[in-house]
Coordinates of C-alpha atoms (C1' of nucleotides) in Angstrom, one line a residue:
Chain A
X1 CA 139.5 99.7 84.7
X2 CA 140.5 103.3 85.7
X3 CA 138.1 103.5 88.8
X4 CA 137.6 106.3 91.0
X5 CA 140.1 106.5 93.7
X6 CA 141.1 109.6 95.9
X7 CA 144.7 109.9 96.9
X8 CA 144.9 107.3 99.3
X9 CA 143.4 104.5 97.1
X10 CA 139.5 104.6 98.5
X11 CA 137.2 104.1 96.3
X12 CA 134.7 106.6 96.8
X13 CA 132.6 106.7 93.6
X14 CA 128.9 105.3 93.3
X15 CA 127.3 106.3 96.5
X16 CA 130.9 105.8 98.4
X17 CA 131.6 107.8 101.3
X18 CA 134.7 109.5 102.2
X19 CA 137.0 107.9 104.7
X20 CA 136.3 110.9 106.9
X21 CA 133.0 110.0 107.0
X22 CA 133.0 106.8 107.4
X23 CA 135.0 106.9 110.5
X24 CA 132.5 108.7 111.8
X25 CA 129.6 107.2 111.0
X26 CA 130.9 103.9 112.9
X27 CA 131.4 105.9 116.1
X28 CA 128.2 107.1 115.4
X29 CA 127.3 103.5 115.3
X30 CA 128.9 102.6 118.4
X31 CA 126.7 105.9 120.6
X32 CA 123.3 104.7 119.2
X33 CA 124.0 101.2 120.4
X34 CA 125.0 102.9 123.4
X35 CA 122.0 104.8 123.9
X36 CA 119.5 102.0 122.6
X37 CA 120.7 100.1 125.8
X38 CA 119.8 102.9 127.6
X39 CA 116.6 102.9 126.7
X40 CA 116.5 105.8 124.5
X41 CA 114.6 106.2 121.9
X42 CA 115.5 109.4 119.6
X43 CA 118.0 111.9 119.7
X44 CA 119.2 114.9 118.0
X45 CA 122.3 116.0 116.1
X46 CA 123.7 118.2 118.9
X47 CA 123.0 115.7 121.2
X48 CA 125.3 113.6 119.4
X49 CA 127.7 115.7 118.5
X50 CA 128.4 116.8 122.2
X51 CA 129.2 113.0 122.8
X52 CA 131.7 112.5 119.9
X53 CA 133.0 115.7 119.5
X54 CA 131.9 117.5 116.7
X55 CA 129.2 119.6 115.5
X56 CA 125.6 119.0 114.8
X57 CA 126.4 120.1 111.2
X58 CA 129.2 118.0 110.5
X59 CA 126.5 114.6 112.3
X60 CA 123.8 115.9 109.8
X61 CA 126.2 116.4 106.6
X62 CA 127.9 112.4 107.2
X63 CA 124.0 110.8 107.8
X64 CA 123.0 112.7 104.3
X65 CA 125.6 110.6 103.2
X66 CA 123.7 107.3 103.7
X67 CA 119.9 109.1 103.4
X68 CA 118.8 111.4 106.6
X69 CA 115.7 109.9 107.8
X70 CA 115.3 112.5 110.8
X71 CA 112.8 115.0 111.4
X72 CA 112.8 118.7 112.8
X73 CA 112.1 118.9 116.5
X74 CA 112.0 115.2 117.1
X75 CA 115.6 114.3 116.0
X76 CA 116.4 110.8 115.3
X77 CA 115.3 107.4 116.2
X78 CA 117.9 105.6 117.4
X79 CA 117.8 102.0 116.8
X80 CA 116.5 102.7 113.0
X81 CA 119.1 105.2 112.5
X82 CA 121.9 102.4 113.4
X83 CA 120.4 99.8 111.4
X84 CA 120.6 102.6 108.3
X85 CA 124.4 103.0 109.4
X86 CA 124.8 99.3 109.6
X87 CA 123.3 98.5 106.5
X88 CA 125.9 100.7 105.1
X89 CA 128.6 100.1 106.6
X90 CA 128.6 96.0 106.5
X91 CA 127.7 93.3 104.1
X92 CA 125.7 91.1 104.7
X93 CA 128.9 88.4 105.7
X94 CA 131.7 89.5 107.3
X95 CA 134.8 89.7 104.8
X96 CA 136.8 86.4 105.9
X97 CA 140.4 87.7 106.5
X98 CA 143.8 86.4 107.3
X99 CA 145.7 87.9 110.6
X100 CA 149.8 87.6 110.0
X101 CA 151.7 87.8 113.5
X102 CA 150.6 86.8 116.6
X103 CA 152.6 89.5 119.1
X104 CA 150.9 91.9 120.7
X105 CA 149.1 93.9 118.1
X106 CA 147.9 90.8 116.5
X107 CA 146.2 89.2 120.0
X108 CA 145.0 93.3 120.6
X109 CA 143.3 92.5 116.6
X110 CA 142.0 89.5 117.7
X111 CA 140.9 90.1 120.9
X112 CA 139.0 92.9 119.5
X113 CA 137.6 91.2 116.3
X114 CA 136.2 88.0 118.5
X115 CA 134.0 90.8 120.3
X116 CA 132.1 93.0 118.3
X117 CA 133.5 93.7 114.6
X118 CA 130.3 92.8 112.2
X119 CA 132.3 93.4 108.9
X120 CA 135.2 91.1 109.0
X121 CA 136.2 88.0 110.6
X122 CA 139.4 86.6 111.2
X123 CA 139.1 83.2 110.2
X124 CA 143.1 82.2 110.7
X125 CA 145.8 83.5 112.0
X126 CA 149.9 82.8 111.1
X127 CA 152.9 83.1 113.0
X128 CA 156.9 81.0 112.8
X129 CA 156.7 81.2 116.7
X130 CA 155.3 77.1 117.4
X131 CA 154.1 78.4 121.0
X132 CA 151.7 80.8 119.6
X133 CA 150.0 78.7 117.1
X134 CA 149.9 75.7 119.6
X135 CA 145.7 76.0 120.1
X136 CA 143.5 78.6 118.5
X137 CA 143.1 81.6 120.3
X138 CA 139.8 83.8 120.9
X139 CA 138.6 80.7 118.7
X140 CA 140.7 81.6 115.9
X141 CA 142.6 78.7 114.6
X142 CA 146.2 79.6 114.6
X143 CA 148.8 78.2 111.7
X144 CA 152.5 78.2 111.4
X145 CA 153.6 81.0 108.4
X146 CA 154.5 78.1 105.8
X147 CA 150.9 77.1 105.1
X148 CA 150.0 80.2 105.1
X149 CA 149.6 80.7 101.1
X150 CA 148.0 77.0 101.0
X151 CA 145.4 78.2 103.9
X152 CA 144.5 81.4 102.2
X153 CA 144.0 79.9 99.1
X154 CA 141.8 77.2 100.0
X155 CA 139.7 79.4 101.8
X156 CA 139.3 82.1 99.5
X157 CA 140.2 84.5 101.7
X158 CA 140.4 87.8 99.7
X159 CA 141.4 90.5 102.6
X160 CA 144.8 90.2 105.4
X161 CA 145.9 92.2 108.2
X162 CA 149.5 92.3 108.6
X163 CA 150.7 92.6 112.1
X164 CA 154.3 91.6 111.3
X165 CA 158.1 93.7 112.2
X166 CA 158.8 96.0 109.6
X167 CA 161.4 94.3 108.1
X168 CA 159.3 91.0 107.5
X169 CA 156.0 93.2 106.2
X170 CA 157.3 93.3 102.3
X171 CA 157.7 89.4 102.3
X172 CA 154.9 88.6 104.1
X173 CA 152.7 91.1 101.8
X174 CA 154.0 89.6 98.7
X175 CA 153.0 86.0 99.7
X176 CA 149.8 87.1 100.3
X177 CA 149.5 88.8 97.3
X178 CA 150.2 85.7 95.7
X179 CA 147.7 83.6 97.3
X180 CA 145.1 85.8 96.0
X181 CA 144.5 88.8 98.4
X182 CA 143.4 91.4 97.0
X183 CA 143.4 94.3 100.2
X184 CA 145.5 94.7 103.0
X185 CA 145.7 96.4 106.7
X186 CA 149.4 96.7 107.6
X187 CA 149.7 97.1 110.9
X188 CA 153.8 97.5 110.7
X189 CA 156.0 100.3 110.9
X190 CA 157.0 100.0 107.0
X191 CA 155.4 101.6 103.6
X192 CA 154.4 98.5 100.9
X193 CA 155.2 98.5 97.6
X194 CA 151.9 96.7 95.9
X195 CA 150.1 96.0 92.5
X196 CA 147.9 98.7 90.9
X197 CA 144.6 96.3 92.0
X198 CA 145.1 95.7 95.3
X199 CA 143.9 98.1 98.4
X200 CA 146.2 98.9 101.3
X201 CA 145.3 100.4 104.6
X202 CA 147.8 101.8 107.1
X203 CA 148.2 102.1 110.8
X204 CA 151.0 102.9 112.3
X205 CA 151.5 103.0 115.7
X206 CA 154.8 104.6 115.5
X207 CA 153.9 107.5 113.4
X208 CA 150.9 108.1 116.1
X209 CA 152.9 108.2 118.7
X210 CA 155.4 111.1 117.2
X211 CA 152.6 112.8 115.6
X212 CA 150.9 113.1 119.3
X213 CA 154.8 114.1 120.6
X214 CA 154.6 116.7 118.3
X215 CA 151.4 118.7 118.8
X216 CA 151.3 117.7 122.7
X217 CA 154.7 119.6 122.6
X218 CA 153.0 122.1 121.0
X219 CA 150.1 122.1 123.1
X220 CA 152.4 122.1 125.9
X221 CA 154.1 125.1 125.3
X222 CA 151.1 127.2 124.0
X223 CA 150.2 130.2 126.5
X224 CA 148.2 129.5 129.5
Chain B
X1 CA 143.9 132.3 125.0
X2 CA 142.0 131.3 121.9
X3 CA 144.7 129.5 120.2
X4 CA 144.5 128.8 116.3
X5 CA 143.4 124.8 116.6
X6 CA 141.9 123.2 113.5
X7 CA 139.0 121.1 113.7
X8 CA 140.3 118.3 115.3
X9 CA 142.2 120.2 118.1
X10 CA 145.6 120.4 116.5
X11 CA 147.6 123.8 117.0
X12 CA 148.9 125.1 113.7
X13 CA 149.6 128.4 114.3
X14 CA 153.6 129.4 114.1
X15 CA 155.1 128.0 111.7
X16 CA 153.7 124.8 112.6
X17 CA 153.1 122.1 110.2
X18 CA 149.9 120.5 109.4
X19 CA 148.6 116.9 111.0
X20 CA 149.0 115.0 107.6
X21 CA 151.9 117.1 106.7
X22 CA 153.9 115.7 110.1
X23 CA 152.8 112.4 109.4
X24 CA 154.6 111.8 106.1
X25 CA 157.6 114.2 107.6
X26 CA 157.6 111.1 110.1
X27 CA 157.4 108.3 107.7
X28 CA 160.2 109.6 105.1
X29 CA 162.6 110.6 108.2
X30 CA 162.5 107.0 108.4
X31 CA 163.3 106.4 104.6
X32 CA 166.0 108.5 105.0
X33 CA 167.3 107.0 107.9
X34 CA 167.3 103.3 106.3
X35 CA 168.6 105.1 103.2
X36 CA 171.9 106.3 105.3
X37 CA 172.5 103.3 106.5
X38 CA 172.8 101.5 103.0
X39 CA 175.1 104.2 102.3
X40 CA 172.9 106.6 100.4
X41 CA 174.2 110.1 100.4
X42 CA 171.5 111.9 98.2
X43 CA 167.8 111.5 96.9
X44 CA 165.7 113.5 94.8
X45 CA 162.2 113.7 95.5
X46 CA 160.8 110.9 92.9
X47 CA 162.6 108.3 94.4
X48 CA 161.5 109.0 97.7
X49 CA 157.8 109.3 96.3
X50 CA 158.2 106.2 94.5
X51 CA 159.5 104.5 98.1
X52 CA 156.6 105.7 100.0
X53 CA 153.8 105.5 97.8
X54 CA 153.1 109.6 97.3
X55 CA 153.8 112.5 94.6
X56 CA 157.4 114.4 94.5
X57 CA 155.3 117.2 94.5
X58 CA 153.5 116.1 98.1
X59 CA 157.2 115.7 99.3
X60 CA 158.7 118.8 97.9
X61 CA 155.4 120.7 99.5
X62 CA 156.1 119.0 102.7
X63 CA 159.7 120.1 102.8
X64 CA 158.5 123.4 102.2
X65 CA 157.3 123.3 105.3
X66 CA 160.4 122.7 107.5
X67 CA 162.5 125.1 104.6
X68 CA 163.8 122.9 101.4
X69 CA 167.3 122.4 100.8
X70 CA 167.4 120.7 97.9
X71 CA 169.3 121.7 94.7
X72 CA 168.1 121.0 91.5
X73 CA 169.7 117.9 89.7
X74 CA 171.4 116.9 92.5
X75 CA 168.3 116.7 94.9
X76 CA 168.5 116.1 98.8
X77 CA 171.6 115.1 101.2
X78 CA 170.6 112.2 102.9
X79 CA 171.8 112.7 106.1
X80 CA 171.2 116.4 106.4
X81 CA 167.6 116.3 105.6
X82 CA 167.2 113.6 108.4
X83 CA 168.7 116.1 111.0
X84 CA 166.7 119.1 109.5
X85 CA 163.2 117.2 109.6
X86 CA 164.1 115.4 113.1
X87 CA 165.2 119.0 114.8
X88 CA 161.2 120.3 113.2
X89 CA 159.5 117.5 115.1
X90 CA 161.6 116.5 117.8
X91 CA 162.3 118.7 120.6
X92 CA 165.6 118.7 122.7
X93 CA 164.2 116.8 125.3
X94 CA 161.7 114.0 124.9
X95 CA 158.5 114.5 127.0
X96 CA 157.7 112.5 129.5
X97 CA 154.4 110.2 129.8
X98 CA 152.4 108.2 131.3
X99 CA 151.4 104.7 130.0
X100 CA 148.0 103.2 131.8
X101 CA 147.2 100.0 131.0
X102 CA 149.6 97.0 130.0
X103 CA 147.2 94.6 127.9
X104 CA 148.0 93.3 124.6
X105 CA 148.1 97.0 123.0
X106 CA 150.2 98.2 126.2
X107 CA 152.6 96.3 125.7
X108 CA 152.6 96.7 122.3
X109 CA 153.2 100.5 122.8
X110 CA 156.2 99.8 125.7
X111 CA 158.3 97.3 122.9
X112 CA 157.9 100.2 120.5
X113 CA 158.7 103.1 122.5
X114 CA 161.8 101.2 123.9
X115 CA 163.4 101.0 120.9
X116 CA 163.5 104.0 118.9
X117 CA 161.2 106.7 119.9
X118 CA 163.1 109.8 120.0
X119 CA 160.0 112.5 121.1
X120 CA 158.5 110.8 123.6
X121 CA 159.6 108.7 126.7
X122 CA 157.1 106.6 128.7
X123 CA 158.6 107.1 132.3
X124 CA 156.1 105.2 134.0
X125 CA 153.8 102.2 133.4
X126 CA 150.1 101.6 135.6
X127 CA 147.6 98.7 135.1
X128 CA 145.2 97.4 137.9
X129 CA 146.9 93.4 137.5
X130 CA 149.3 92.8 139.9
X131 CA 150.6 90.2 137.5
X132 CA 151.3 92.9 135.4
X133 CA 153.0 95.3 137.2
X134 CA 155.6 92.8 139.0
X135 CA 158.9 93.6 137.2
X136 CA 159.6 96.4 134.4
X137 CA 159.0 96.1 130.8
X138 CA 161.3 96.9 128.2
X139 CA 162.6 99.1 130.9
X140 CA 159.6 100.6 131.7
X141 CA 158.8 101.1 136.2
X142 CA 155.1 99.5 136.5
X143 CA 153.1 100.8 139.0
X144 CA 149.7 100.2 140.8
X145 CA 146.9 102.1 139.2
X146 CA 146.2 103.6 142.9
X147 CA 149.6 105.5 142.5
X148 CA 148.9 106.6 138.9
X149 CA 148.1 110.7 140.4
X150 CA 150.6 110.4 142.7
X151 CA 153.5 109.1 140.5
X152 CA 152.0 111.5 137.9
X153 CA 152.0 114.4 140.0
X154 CA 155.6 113.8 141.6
X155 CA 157.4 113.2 138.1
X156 CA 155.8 116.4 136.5
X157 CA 154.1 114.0 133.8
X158 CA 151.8 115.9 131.2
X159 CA 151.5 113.5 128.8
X160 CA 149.3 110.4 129.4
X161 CA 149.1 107.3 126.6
X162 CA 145.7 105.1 127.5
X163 CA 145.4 101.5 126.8
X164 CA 142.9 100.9 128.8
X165 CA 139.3 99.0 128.1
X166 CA 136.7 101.7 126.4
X167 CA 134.8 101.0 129.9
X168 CA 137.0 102.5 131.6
X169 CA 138.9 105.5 129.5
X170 CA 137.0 108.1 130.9
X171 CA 137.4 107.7 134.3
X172 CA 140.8 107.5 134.0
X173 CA 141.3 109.9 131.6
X174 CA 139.7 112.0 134.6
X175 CA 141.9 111.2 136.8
X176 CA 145.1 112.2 134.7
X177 CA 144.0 115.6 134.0
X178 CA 143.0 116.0 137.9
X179 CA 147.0 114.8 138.3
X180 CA 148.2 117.7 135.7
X181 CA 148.1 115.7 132.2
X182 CA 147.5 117.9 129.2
X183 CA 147.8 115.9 126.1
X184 CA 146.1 112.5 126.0
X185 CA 146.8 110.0 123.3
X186 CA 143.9 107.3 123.7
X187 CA 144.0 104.1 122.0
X188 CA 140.6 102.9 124.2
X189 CA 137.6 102.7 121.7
X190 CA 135.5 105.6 123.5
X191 CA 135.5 109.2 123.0
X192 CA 136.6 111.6 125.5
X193 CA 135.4 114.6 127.0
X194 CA 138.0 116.8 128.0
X195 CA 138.7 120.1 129.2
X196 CA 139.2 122.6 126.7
X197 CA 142.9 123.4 127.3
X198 CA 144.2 119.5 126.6
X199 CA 144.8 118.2 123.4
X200 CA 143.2 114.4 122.8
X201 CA 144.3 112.4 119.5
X202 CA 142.8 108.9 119.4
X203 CA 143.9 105.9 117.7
X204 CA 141.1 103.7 117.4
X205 CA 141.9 100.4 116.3
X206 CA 138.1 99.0 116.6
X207 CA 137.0 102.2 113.8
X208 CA 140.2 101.1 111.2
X209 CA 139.2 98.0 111.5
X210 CA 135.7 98.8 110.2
X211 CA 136.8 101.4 107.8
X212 CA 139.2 98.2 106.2
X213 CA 136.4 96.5 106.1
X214 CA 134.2 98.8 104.1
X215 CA 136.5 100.0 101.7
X216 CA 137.9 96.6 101.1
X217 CA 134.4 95.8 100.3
X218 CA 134.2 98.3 97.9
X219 CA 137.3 97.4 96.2
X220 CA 136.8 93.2 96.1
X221 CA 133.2 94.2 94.5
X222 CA 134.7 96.6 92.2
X223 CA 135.1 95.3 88.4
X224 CA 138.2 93.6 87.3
Chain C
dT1 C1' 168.4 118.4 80.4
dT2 C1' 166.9 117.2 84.9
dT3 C1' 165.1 118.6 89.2
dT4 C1' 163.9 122.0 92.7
dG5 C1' 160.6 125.5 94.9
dT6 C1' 156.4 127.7 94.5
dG7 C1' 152.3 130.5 92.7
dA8 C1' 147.9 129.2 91.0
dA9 C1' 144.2 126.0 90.2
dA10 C1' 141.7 122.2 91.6
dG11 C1' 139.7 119.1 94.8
dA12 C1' 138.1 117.6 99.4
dG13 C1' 136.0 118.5 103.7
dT14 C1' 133.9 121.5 107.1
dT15 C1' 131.1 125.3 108.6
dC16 C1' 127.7 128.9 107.8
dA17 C1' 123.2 130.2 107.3
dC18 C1' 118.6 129.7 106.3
dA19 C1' 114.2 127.7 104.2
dG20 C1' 111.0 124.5 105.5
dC21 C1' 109.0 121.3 108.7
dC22 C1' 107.3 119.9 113.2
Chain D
dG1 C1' 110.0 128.1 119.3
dG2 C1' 113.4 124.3 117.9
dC3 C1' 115.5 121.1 114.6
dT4 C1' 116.5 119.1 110.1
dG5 C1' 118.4 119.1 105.3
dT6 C1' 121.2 121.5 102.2
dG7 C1' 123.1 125.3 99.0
dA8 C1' 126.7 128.3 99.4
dA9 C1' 130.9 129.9 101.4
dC10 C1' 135.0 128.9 103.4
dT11 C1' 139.2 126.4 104.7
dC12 C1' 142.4 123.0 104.1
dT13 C1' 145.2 119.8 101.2
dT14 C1' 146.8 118.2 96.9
dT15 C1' 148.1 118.6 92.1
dC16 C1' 149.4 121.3 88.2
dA17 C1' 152.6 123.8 85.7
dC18 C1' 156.5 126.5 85.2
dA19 C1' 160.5 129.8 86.2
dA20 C1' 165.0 129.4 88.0
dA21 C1' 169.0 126.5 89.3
dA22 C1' 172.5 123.1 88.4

DNA sequence: TTTTGTGAAAGAGTTCACAGCC
DNA sequence: GGCTGTGAACTCTTTCACAAAA
């Protein structure tokens, strides 16, 4: 196989954009909702830019990325301009995925994905605590951990988010594996070791949290 | 003033390390701390690479940064290494902050912080639910949102941590730095305009959800 | 020989600057 | 005049490759 990967594992080759961008473009995606609700209609780059922080270059350099369809003087329309980031951006289903742990960053995940998240859904959830998986919640059906393989198979579920301690993640991740998943968001505090053809994503809440300490230190003690 | 910032805000000037750069100095202090505790006295570079998924050249360029120590063929002590990266990032002192709002991610941060979080120390807790703010978490003093600038103000607090609906972020956010806060860490899915001397970092749990989802995509329709 | 520290090269991402369009 | 799209320049980060150390 030997595809095109950057040093984090993305695939960007074949139209791909950069993970950079792509954040971006879904806050991007998030304003022009914003604004179509407002009743506006177009908009130009430094408009956006002053509401998300960056520069009109860097908003006209990411929508190259998926075709600029703006025009000098008139800027943007905005609904059209989200459907193109949309289009992009999602499939047309949302990736069914599997949510592992059910503490408090796995209800924030869920609570979050039953709203607004086009391009996945959470079709079931696992956790070993019986309370949690007593009735679904957000309307995600909730299991115990030991049918979690048999679940995952049978639905073909192909992505999972891991919201698990650290010291459970590795197991948990293998199982998964296992059952046939094939890309992973690990939401706990510990690096996986996984095969060559699988996709992992990390967030970790503890390494944000002592990366802000650091340059808020920093910040802190800058001169007035 | 006109401080050296990068693009996203970060202060780099004087010595100071870069964002990614702290972020893996976080993640293999904590390597080396599990590595101490089995006993471990020294490491060379590839095996911590091959532990936490990077090159021994990212990690020797890294330690560059905070002044290597290593010796060839006999590679890194363990437990000095630990010290010499935690004394880079952490300062004598943790800074005090400000947590507002104790939903699911809230609480979330609270269990982590309480535990081991040597750089930062959430003094004080706010939410708008009385519920929530009836006894102490992990420790934690939870207050009344109407006391936030108050409480803020009295304890010297010039860090704020916001876990509050994207509705709302900016309003509060307001509030803090009317109340003295300086360095914002927002975890609410809305950008922020701030006043140019305070440092934001956002975690945005809604955008790595959606960035999962696309390169997933791109990896589950990618040939075998 | 093995492994470190680091200059130099390569690669990725951002910003500049301007021609062309409205 | 004002704004977009984009080549070119620049900056930041990673990887290569090797001299020096053990």
């Amino acid at each position: 196989m030997s595809l095109t990967r950057n040093h984090k594992g993305h695939i960007l080759a074949g139209g791909g954009l950069s993970e950079p961008s792509v954040s971006r473009l879904i806050i991007y995606k998030r304003l022009l909702l914003e604004l179509a609700k407002k009743g506006t209609h177009s908009v130009f780059s430094h408009q956006m830019a002053r509401r998300v922080n960056t520069s009109p270059e860097q908003i006209r350099r990411d929508l190259m990325g998926i075709g600029s369809d703006g025009r000098p003087t008139r800027g943007y329309q905005v609904l059209e301009l989200e459907k193109r980031i949309s289009t992009f951006l999602e499939s047309a289903r949302p990736e069914p995925a599997a949510l592992v742990g059910l503490g408090n960053v796995g209800r924030a995940l869920l609570a979050y994905a039953a709203g607004r998240l086009p391009s996945l859904r959470i079709t079931a959830a696992f956790d070993i605590n019986p309370v949690r998986i007593s009735h679904p919640i957000y309307g995600c059906p909730c299991h115990h951990a030991r049918d979690m393989a048999r679940v995952v198979r049978e639905n073909g579920i192909t992505a999972g988010i891991l919201a698990v301690p650290g010291s459970a993640a590795q197991a948990v991740a293998n199982e998964l594996f296992a059952a046939g998943v094939r890309n992973l968001l690990n939401f706990a505090d510990a690096r996986l070791q996984v095969p060559a053809e699988v996709f992992v994503d990390h967030v970790d809440i503890g390494v944000s949290l002592e990366k802000f300490a650091y340059f808020a230190r920093r910040n802190s003690s800058a001169p007035e």
